[in-house]
Amino acid sequence: DKRANLFTEISGGTSTQLLQRDIKQAIDDPKVDSILLDIDSPGRAVDGTKELADFIVASRGQKPIIAFANGLMASAAYWIGSAADRVMANDTAIVGSIGVALTHYDRSEQDAKLGVKRTMIYAGKYKWIASDEKPLSEEGQEYLQGIVDEYYSIFVKAVADNRGADVEQVLEQMADGREFIGKQALKAGLVDDIAHFETALAMTREKGRFMN
């Protein structure tokens, strides 16, 4: 999540804002030789994801950055992880789920049962074309599909750029929404190595020493 800062304090999750801040601090800190992103996340939110991933890509070359799928690196979390210099995963990690989903809720029957009648007042043809007080129209579905398709194309292009692959390769092997386990992710090109966390940590330290 972009601003899940309270959630961080409660359960150890993190927001993209805090993660970007922490990565920048590590890059600027002369005592830090390299960075390991320990990722265990289903992803979810789009907002903030591209900004963080772009920041990681722009930081390449300053210090080694390795991403490790420690259980789950899916959807937006994979977008972020793919931005690292190298992506690693344990052999049971779930990686991928490259795709975009959007839900439309039709609350018209619920409103009818409750005796609620909503009158939508708006300006602009598409402002309420997919609102929840009525069933989704064909035109409304086409509009929402266009939004999903646009986000999907941005996501796929980013993964292709981050992984040094062609868009066609990403579409054929990685980006049909599937989740890949361990060596499946390696075969598909989503990760570079299958290893335990301790190995990923050791490699990160070694790369940092080698650069310095």
Coordinates of N, CA and C in Angstrom, one line a residue:
D1 N 0.8 -1.2 0.0 CA 0.0 0.0 0.0 C 0.9 1.2 0.0
K2 N 0.4 2.3 -0.6 CA 1.2 3.5 -0.8 C 1.5 4.2 0.6
R3 N 0.4 4.3 1.4 CA 0.6 5.0 2.7 C 0.2 4.2 3.9
A4 N 0.5 2.9 3.9 CA 0.1 2.0 5.0 C 1.1 2.1 6.2
N5 N 1.3 3.3 6.6 CA 2.3 3.6 7.7 C 1.9 3.1 9.0
L6 N 0.6 3.2 9.4 CA 0.1 2.7 10.7 C 0.1 1.2 10.7
F7 N -0.2 0.6 9.5 CA -0.2 -0.8 9.4 C 1.2 -1.4 9.6
T8 N 2.2 -0.6 9.2 CA 3.6 -1.0 9.5 C 3.9 -1.1 11.0
E9 N 3.4 -0.2 11.7 CA 3.6 -0.2 13.2 C 2.9 -1.4 13.8
I10 N 1.7 -1.7 13.3 CA 0.9 -2.8 14.0 C 1.4 -4.2 13.6
S11 N 1.7 -4.5 12.3 CA 2.0 -5.8 11.9 C 3.2 -6.1 11.1
G12 N 4.0 -5.0 10.9 CA 5.3 -5.2 10.2 C 5.2 -5.1 8.7
G13 N 4.0 -4.8 8.2 CA 3.9 -4.5 6.7 C 4.6 -3.1 6.5
T14 N 4.7 -2.8 5.2 CA 5.3 -1.5 4.9 C 4.6 -0.8 3.7
S15 N 4.7 0.5 3.7 CA 4.1 1.2 2.6 C 5.2 1.5 1.5
T16 N 4.8 1.8 0.3 CA 5.8 2.1 -0.7 C 6.5 3.3 -0.4
Q17 N 5.8 4.3 0.3 CA 6.5 5.5 0.7 C 7.7 5.3 1.6
L18 N 7.4 4.5 2.7 CA 8.4 4.2 3.7 C 9.5 3.3 3.1
L19 N 9.2 2.4 2.2 CA 10.2 1.6 1.6 C 11.1 2.4 0.7
Q20 N 10.6 3.3 -0.1 CA 11.4 4.2 -0.9 C 12.3 5.0 0.0
R21 N 11.8 5.5 1.1 CA 12.6 6.3 2.0 C 13.7 5.5 2.5
D22 N 13.4 4.3 3.0 CA 14.5 3.4 3.6 C 15.5 3.0 2.5
I23 N 15.1 2.7 1.3 CA 16.1 2.4 0.3 C 17.0 3.6 0.0
K24 N 16.4 4.8 -0.1 CA 17.2 6.0 -0.3 C 18.3 6.2 0.8
Q25 N 17.8 6.0 2.0 CA 18.7 6.2 3.2 C 19.9 5.2 3.1
A26 N 19.5 3.9 2.7 CA 20.6 2.9 2.6 C 21.6 3.2 1.4
I27 N 21.1 3.8 0.4 CA 21.9 4.2 -0.8 C 22.9 5.3 -0.4
D28 N 22.3 6.2 0.4 CA 23.1 7.4 0.8 C 24.0 7.1 2.0
D29 N 23.8 6.0 2.7 CA 24.6 5.7 3.9 C 25.9 5.0 3.4
P30 N 27.1 5.6 3.7 CA 28.4 5.0 3.2 C 28.7 3.7 4.0
K31 N 28.0 3.4 5.0 CA 28.2 2.2 5.8 C 27.5 1.0 5.1
V32 N 26.6 1.3 4.2 CA 25.8 0.2 3.6 C 26.4 -0.1 2.2
D33 N 26.8 -1.3 2.0 CA 27.5 -1.7 0.8 C 26.5 -2.2 -0.3
S34 N 25.4 -2.8 0.2 CA 24.4 -3.5 -0.7 C 23.0 -3.6 0.0
I35 N 22.0 -3.8 -0.8 CA 20.6 -3.8 -0.3 C 19.9 -5.1 -0.7
L36 N 19.3 -5.8 0.2 CA 18.5 -7.0 0.0 C 17.0 -6.7 0.3
L37 N 16.2 -6.8 -0.7 CA 14.7 -6.6 -0.5 C 14.1 -7.9 -0.1
D38 N 13.7 -8.1 1.1 CA 13.1 -9.4 1.6 C 11.6 -9.2 1.4
I39 N 11.1 -9.8 0.3 CA 9.7 -9.6 -0.1 C 8.8 -10.8 0.2
D40 N 7.7 -10.5 0.9 CA 6.6 -11.5 1.1 C 5.3 -10.7 1.1
S41 N 4.8 -10.6 -0.1 CA 3.6 -9.7 -0.3 C 2.8 -10.2 -1.5
P42 N 1.4 -10.0 -1.4 CA 0.6 -10.3 -2.6 C 0.4 -9.1 -3.5
G43 N 1.0 -8.0 -3.1 CA 1.0 -6.8 -4.0 C -0.3 -6.0 -3.8
R44 N -1.3 -6.2 -4.5 CA -2.6 -5.5 -4.4 C -2.6 -4.1 -5.1
A45 N -2.2 -3.1 -4.4 CA -2.5 -1.7 -4.9 C -1.5 -1.3 -6.0
V46 N -2.1 -0.5 -7.0 CA -1.3 0.0 -8.1 C -0.6 1.3 -7.7
D47 N -1.4 2.1 -6.9 CA -0.9 3.5 -6.5 C 0.4 3.4 -5.7
G48 N 1.5 4.0 -6.2 CA 2.7 4.1 -5.6 C 3.7 3.0 -6.1
T49 N 3.2 2.0 -6.7 CA 4.0 0.8 -7.2 C 5.0 1.3 -8.2
K50 N 4.5 1.9 -9.3 CA 5.4 2.3 -10.4 C 6.5 3.3 -9.9
E51 N 6.1 4.2 -9.0 CA 7.0 5.2 -8.5 C 8.2 4.6 -7.8
L52 N 7.8 3.6 -6.9 CA 8.9 2.9 -6.2 C 9.8 2.0 -7.1
A53 N 9.1 1.3 -8.0 CA 9.9 0.5 -8.9 C 10.8 1.3 -9.8
D54 N 10.3 2.5 -10.3 CA 11.2 3.3 -11.1 C 12.3 3.9 -10.3
F55 N 12.1 4.2 -9.0 CA 13.1 4.7 -8.1 C 14.2 3.6 -8.0
I56 N 13.8 2.3 -7.8 CA 14.8 1.2 -7.7 C 15.6 1.1 -8.9
V57 N 15.0 1.1 -10.1 CA 15.7 1.0 -11.3 C 16.7 2.2 -11.5
A58 N 16.3 3.4 -11.1 CA 17.2 4.5 -11.2 C 18.3 4.5 -10.3
S59 N 18.2 3.6 -9.2 CA 19.2 3.5 -8.2 C 20.2 2.4 -8.6
R60 N 20.0 1.6 -9.6 CA 20.9 0.6 -10.0 C 22.3 1.2 -10.3
G61 N 23.3 0.5 -10.0 CA 24.6 1.0 -10.3 C 25.3 1.7 -9.1
Q62 N 24.4 2.2 -8.2 CA 25.0 2.9 -7.1 C 25.4 1.9 -6.0
K63 N 24.5 1.0 -5.7 CA 24.8 -0.1 -4.9 C 24.0 -1.3 -5.3
P64 N 24.6 -2.6 -5.2 CA 23.8 -3.7 -5.6 C 22.5 -3.8 -4.9
I65 N 21.4 -4.1 -5.6 CA 20.1 -4.3 -5.0 C 19.6 -5.6 -5.5
I66 N 19.3 -6.5 -4.5 CA 18.8 -7.9 -4.8 C 17.4 -8.0 -4.2
A67 N 16.5 -8.6 -4.9 CA 15.1 -8.9 -4.4 C 15.0 -10.4 -4.1
F68 N 14.5 -10.7 -3.0 CA 14.3 -12.1 -2.6 C 12.8 -12.4 -2.3
A69 N 12.3 -13.4 -3.1 CA 10.9 -13.8 -2.8 C 10.9 -14.8 -1.7
N70 N 10.5 -14.3 -0.5 CA 10.5 -15.1 0.7 C 9.1 -15.5 1.0
G71 N 8.6 -16.4 0.2 CA 7.2 -16.9 0.4 C 6.3 -16.4 -0.8
L72 N 6.2 -15.1 -1.0 CA 5.2 -14.6 -2.0 C 5.7 -13.3 -2.5
M73 N 5.8 -13.2 -3.8 CA 6.2 -12.0 -4.6 C 5.3 -11.9 -5.8
A74 N 4.1 -11.3 -5.5 CA 3.0 -11.4 -6.6 C 2.5 -10.0 -6.9
S75 N 2.0 -9.9 -8.2 CA 1.4 -8.7 -8.7 C 2.3 -7.5 -8.5
A76 N 1.8 -6.5 -7.8 CA 2.5 -5.2 -7.6 C 3.8 -5.5 -6.9
A77 N 3.9 -6.5 -6.0 CA 5.1 -6.8 -5.3 C 6.1 -7.3 -6.2
Y78 N 5.7 -8.1 -7.3 CA 6.7 -8.6 -8.3 C 7.1 -7.4 -9.1
W79 N 6.3 -6.5 -9.5 CA 6.6 -5.3 -10.2 C 7.8 -4.6 -9.5
I80 N 7.7 -4.4 -8.2 CA 8.7 -3.8 -7.4 C 10.0 -4.7 -7.4
G81 N 9.8 -6.0 -7.1 CA 11.0 -6.9 -7.1 C 11.7 -7.0 -8.4
S82 N 11.0 -6.9 -9.5 CA 11.6 -7.0 -10.8 C 12.6 -5.9 -11.1
A83 N 12.4 -4.8 -10.4 CA 13.2 -3.6 -10.6 C 14.6 -3.7 -10.0
A84 N 14.9 -4.8 -9.2 CA 16.2 -5.0 -8.6 C 17.2 -5.5 -9.6
D85 N 18.5 -5.4 -9.3 CA 19.5 -5.9 -10.2 C 19.4 -7.4 -10.4
R86 N 18.9 -8.1 -9.4 CA 18.8 -9.5 -9.4 C 17.6 -10.0 -8.6
V87 N 16.9 -11.0 -9.1 CA 15.7 -11.5 -8.4 C 16.0 -12.9 -8.0
M88 N 15.8 -13.2 -6.7 CA 16.0 -14.6 -6.2 C 14.7 -15.0 -5.5
A89 N 14.6 -16.4 -5.3 CA 13.4 -16.9 -4.7 C 13.7 -18.2 -4.0
N90 N 13.1 -18.6 -2.9 CA 13.2 -19.9 -2.4 C 12.4 -20.9 -3.3
D91 N 12.7 -22.2 -3.1 CA 12.1 -23.1 -4.0 C 10.6 -23.4 -3.8
T92 N 10.0 -22.8 -2.8 CA 8.5 -22.9 -2.6 C 7.8 -21.6 -2.7
A93 N 8.6 -20.6 -3.1 CA 8.0 -19.2 -3.2 C 7.0 -19.1 -4.4
I94 N 6.0 -18.4 -4.2 CA 5.0 -18.1 -5.2 C 5.4 -16.7 -5.9
V95 N 5.6 -16.7 -7.2 CA 6.1 -15.5 -7.9 C 5.2 -15.3 -9.1
G96 N 4.9 -14.0 -9.4 CA 4.2 -13.7 -10.6 C 2.9 -13.0 -10.4
S97 N 1.8 -13.6 -10.9 CA 0.5 -13.0 -10.9 C 0.5 -11.7 -11.5
I98 N 1.2 -11.6 -12.7 CA 1.3 -10.4 -13.4 C 0.0 -10.1 -14.2
G99 N -0.8 -9.2 -13.7 CA -2.1 -8.9 -14.3 C -2.7 -7.8 -13.5
V100 N -3.9 -7.3 -14.0 CA -4.6 -6.3 -13.3 C -6.1 -6.7 -13.2
A101 N -6.7 -6.4 -12.1 CA -8.1 -6.8 -11.8 C -8.8 -5.6 -11.3
L102 N -10.1 -5.5 -11.6 CA -10.9 -4.4 -11.2 C -12.3 -5.0 -10.9
T103 N -13.0 -4.6 -9.8 CA -14.3 -5.1 -9.5 C -15.4 -4.1 -9.6
H104 N -16.5 -4.4 -10.3 CA -17.6 -3.5 -10.3 C -18.7 -4.1 -9.4
Y105 N -19.3 -3.3 -8.5 CA -20.4 -3.8 -7.6 C -21.7 -3.3 -8.1
D106 N -22.7 -4.2 -8.3 CA -24.0 -3.8 -8.6 C -24.9 -3.9 -7.4
R107 N -25.2 -2.7 -6.8 CA -26.0 -2.7 -5.5 C -27.5 -2.4 -5.8
S108 N -27.9 -2.5 -7.0 CA -29.3 -2.1 -7.3 C -30.3 -3.0 -6.6
E109 N -30.1 -4.3 -6.5 CA -31.1 -5.1 -5.8 C -31.0 -4.9 -4.3
Q110 N -29.9 -4.6 -3.8 CA -29.8 -4.3 -2.4 C -30.5 -3.0 -2.0
D111 N -30.3 -2.0 -2.9 CA -31.0 -0.8 -2.7 C -32.5 -1.0 -2.8
A112 N -33.0 -1.8 -3.7 CA -34.4 -2.0 -3.9 C -35.0 -2.7 -2.6
K113 N -34.3 -3.6 -2.0 CA -34.8 -4.3 -0.8 C -34.8 -3.4 0.4
L114 N -33.9 -2.4 0.4 CA -33.9 -1.4 1.5 C -34.8 -0.2 1.2
G115 N -35.4 -0.2 0.0 CA -36.2 1.0 -0.3 C -35.4 2.2 -0.6
V116 N -34.2 2.0 -1.1 CA -33.3 3.2 -1.4 C -33.4 3.4 -2.9
K117 N -33.6 4.7 -3.3 CA -33.5 5.0 -4.7 C -32.5 6.2 -4.8
R118 N -31.5 5.9 -5.5 CA -30.4 6.9 -5.7 C -30.6 7.6 -7.0
T119 N -30.4 8.9 -7.0 CA -30.4 9.7 -8.2 C -29.0 10.3 -8.4
M120 N -28.3 10.0 -9.5 CA -27.0 10.4 -9.7 C -27.0 11.7 -10.5
I121 N -26.4 12.7 -9.9 CA -26.3 14.0 -10.6 C -24.8 14.2 -10.9
Y122 N -24.5 14.4 -12.2 CA -23.1 14.5 -12.6 C -23.0 15.2 -14.0
A123 N -21.8 15.5 -14.3 CA -21.4 16.2 -15.5 C -20.3 15.4 -16.1
G124 N -20.3 15.1 -17.4 CA -19.3 14.3 -18.1 C -19.9 12.9 -18.3
K125 N -19.9 12.5 -19.6 CA -20.5 11.3 -20.0 C -20.0 10.0 -19.2
Y126 N -18.7 10.0 -18.9 CA -18.2 8.8 -18.3 C -18.1 8.9 -16.7
K127 N -18.5 10.0 -16.2 CA -18.3 10.2 -14.7 C -19.0 9.0 -13.9
W128 N -20.2 8.6 -14.2 CA -20.9 7.5 -13.5 C -21.3 6.4 -14.4
I129 N -20.5 6.2 -15.5 CA -20.9 5.2 -16.4 C -20.9 3.7 -15.9
A130 N -20.1 3.6 -14.8 CA -20.0 2.2 -14.2 C -20.3 2.3 -12.7
S131 N -21.3 3.2 -12.3 CA -21.6 3.3 -10.9 C -22.4 2.1 -10.4
D132 N -22.5 2.0 -9.1 CA -23.0 0.8 -8.5 C -24.5 0.8 -8.2
E133 N -25.2 1.8 -8.6 CA -26.7 1.8 -8.4 C -27.4 1.1 -9.5
K134 N -26.7 0.5 -10.5 CA -27.4 -0.1 -11.6 C -26.5 -1.2 -12.1
P135 N -27.0 -2.2 -12.8 CA -26.2 -3.2 -13.5 C -25.2 -2.6 -14.4
L136 N -24.1 -3.2 -14.6 CA -23.0 -2.7 -15.5 C -23.5 -2.8 -16.9
S137 N -23.5 -1.7 -17.6 CA -23.8 -1.7 -19.0 C -22.7 -2.2 -19.9
E138 N -23.0 -2.6 -21.1 CA -21.9 -3.0 -22.1 C -20.9 -1.9 -22.3
E139 N -21.4 -0.6 -22.4 CA -20.5 0.5 -22.6 C -19.7 0.7 -21.3
G140 N -20.3 0.6 -20.2 CA -19.6 0.7 -18.9 C -18.5 -0.3 -18.8
Q141 N -18.8 -1.6 -19.2 CA -17.8 -2.6 -19.1 C -16.6 -2.4 -20.0
E142 N -16.9 -1.9 -21.2 CA -15.9 -1.5 -22.2 C -15.0 -0.4 -21.6
Y143 N -15.6 0.5 -20.9 CA -14.8 1.6 -20.4 C -13.9 1.1 -19.3
L144 N -14.4 0.3 -18.4 CA -13.5 -0.3 -17.3 C -12.5 -1.2 -17.9
Q145 N -12.8 -2.0 -18.9 CA -11.8 -2.9 -19.5 C -10.7 -2.0 -20.1
G146 N -11.0 -0.9 -20.7 CA -10.0 0.0 -21.2 C -9.0 0.5 -20.1
I147 N -9.5 0.8 -18.9 CA -8.7 1.2 -17.8 C -7.7 0.0 -17.4
V148 N -8.3 -1.2 -17.3 CA -7.6 -2.4 -16.9 C -6.5 -2.7 -17.9
D149 N -6.8 -2.6 -19.2 CA -5.9 -2.9 -20.3 C -4.7 -1.9 -20.3
E150 N -5.0 -0.6 -20.0 CA -3.9 0.4 -20.0 C -3.0 0.1 -18.8
Y151 N -3.5 -0.2 -17.6 CA -2.6 -0.5 -16.5 C -1.8 -1.8 -16.8
Y152 N -2.4 -2.7 -17.4 CA -1.8 -4.0 -17.8 C -0.6 -3.8 -18.7
S153 N -0.8 -2.9 -19.7 CA 0.3 -2.6 -20.7 C 1.4 -1.9 -20.0
I154 N 1.1 -1.0 -19.1 CA 2.2 -0.4 -18.3 C 3.0 -1.4 -17.5
F155 N 2.2 -2.2 -16.8 CA 2.8 -3.3 -16.0 C 3.8 -4.2 -16.8
V156 N 3.3 -4.7 -17.9 CA 4.0 -5.6 -18.7 C 5.3 -4.9 -19.3
K157 N 5.1 -3.7 -19.7 CA 6.3 -3.0 -20.3 C 7.3 -2.8 -19.2
A158 N 6.9 -2.5 -18.0 CA 7.9 -2.3 -16.9 C 8.6 -3.6 -16.6
V159 N 7.9 -4.7 -16.5 CA 8.6 -6.0 -16.2 C 9.6 -6.3 -17.4
A160 N 9.2 -6.1 -18.6 CA 10.1 -6.3 -19.7 C 11.3 -5.5 -19.6
D161 N 11.2 -4.2 -19.3 CA 12.3 -3.3 -19.2 C 13.2 -3.7 -18.0
N162 N 12.6 -4.0 -16.9 CA 13.3 -4.4 -15.7 C 14.1 -5.7 -15.8
R163 N 13.5 -6.7 -16.6 CA 14.1 -8.0 -16.7 C 14.9 -8.1 -18.0
G164 N 15.0 -7.0 -18.8 CA 15.8 -7.1 -20.0 C 15.2 -8.1 -21.0
A165 N 13.9 -8.1 -21.1 CA 13.2 -9.0 -22.0 C 12.3 -8.2 -22.9
D166 N 11.8 -8.9 -24.0 CA 10.9 -8.3 -24.9 C 9.5 -8.4 -24.3
V167 N 8.7 -7.4 -24.7 CA 7.3 -7.4 -24.3 C 6.6 -8.7 -24.7
E168 N 6.9 -9.2 -25.9 CA 6.3 -10.4 -26.4 C 6.6 -11.6 -25.5
Q169 N 7.9 -11.6 -25.1 CA 8.4 -12.7 -24.2 C 7.6 -12.7 -22.9
V170 N 7.5 -11.5 -22.3 CA 6.8 -11.3 -21.0 C 5.3 -11.8 -21.2
L171 N 4.7 -11.4 -22.3 CA 3.3 -11.8 -22.5 C 3.1 -13.3 -22.7
E172 N 4.0 -13.9 -23.4 CA 3.9 -15.3 -23.6 C 4.3 -16.2 -22.4
Q173 N 5.3 -15.8 -21.7 CA 5.8 -16.6 -20.6 C 5.5 -16.2 -19.2
M174 N 5.2 -15.0 -19.0 CA 5.1 -14.5 -17.6 C 3.8 -13.8 -17.2
A175 N 3.1 -13.2 -18.1 CA 2.1 -12.2 -17.8 C 0.7 -12.6 -18.1
D176 N 0.3 -13.8 -17.9 CA -1.1 -14.2 -18.1 C -1.8 -14.4 -16.8
G177 N -1.3 -13.8 -15.7 CA -1.9 -13.8 -14.4 C -1.6 -15.0 -13.6
R178 N -0.8 -16.0 -14.2 CA -0.5 -17.2 -13.4 C 0.5 -16.9 -12.3
E179 N 0.5 -17.7 -11.3 CA 1.5 -17.7 -10.2 C 2.4 -18.9 -10.4
F180 N 3.7 -18.7 -10.3 CA 4.7 -19.7 -10.6 C 5.4 -20.1 -9.3
I181 N 5.7 -21.3 -9.1 CA 6.3 -21.8 -7.8 C 7.8 -22.1 -8.1
G182 N 8.7 -21.5 -7.3 CA 10.1 -21.8 -7.4 C 10.7 -21.9 -8.7
K183 N 11.1 -23.2 -9.1 CA 11.8 -23.4 -10.4 C 10.9 -23.1 -11.6
Q184 N 9.6 -23.1 -11.4 CA 8.7 -22.6 -12.5 C 9.0 -21.2 -12.8
A185 N 9.2 -20.4 -11.8 CA 9.4 -19.0 -12.0 C 10.8 -18.7 -12.6
L186 N 11.8 -19.6 -12.2 CA 13.1 -19.5 -12.8 C 13.0 -19.8 -14.3
K187 N 12.3 -20.9 -14.7 CA 12.2 -21.3 -16.1 C 11.4 -20.2 -16.9
A188 N 10.5 -19.6 -16.3 CA 9.7 -18.5 -17.0 C 10.5 -17.2 -17.2
G189 N 11.6 -17.1 -16.4 CA 12.4 -15.9 -16.5 C 12.0 -14.8 -15.5
L190 N 11.2 -15.2 -14.5 CA 10.7 -14.2 -13.5 C 11.8 -14.0 -12.5
V191 N 12.6 -15.0 -12.2 CA 13.7 -14.9 -11.2 C 15.0 -15.4 -11.9
D192 N 16.1 -15.0 -11.2 CA 17.5 -15.4 -11.7 C 18.0 -16.6 -11.0
D193 N 17.6 -16.8 -9.7 CA 18.2 -17.9 -8.9 C 17.2 -18.5 -8.0
I194 N 17.3 -19.8 -7.7 CA 16.6 -20.4 -6.6 C 17.5 -20.7 -5.5
A195 N 17.2 -20.1 -4.3 CA 18.2 -20.2 -3.2 C 17.4 -20.0 -1.9
H196 N 18.1 -20.3 -0.8 CA 17.6 -20.0 0.6 C 17.9 -18.6 0.9
F197 N 17.2 -18.0 1.9 CA 17.4 -16.6 2.2 C 18.9 -16.4 2.6
E198 N 19.5 -17.3 3.4 CA 20.9 -17.1 3.8 C 21.8 -17.0 2.6
T199 N 21.5 -17.7 1.5 CA 22.4 -17.6 0.3 C 22.2 -16.3 -0.4
A200 N 20.9 -15.8 -0.4 CA 20.6 -14.5 -1.0 C 21.3 -13.4 -0.2
L201 N 21.3 -13.5 1.1 CA 22.0 -12.5 1.9 C 23.5 -12.5 1.7
A202 N 24.1 -13.7 1.6 CA 25.5 -13.8 1.4 C 25.9 -13.3 0.1
M203 N 25.1 -13.5 -1.0 CA 25.4 -13.0 -2.3 C 25.3 -11.5 -2.3
T204 N 24.3 -11.0 -1.6 CA 24.1 -9.5 -1.5 C 25.4 -8.9 -0.9
R205 N 25.8 -9.5 0.2 CA 27.0 -8.9 0.9 C 28.2 -9.0 0.0
E206 N 28.4 -10.2 -0.7 CA 29.5 -10.4 -1.6 C 29.5 -9.4 -2.7
K207 N 28.4 -9.1 -3.3 CA 28.3 -8.1 -4.4 C 28.7 -6.7 -3.9
G208 N 28.3 -6.4 -2.7 CA 28.6 -5.1 -2.1 C 30.1 -5.0 -1.9
R209 N 30.7 -6.0 -1.4 CA 32.2 -6.0 -1.2 C 32.9 -5.9 -2.6
F210 N 32.4 -6.6 -3.6 CA 33.0 -6.6 -4.9 C 33.0 -5.2 -5.5
M211 N 31.8 -4.6 -5.4 CA 31.7 -3.2 -6.0 C 32.6 -2.2 -5.3
N212 N 32.8 -2.4 -4.0 CA 33.6 -1.5 -3.3 C 35.1 -1.9 -3.3

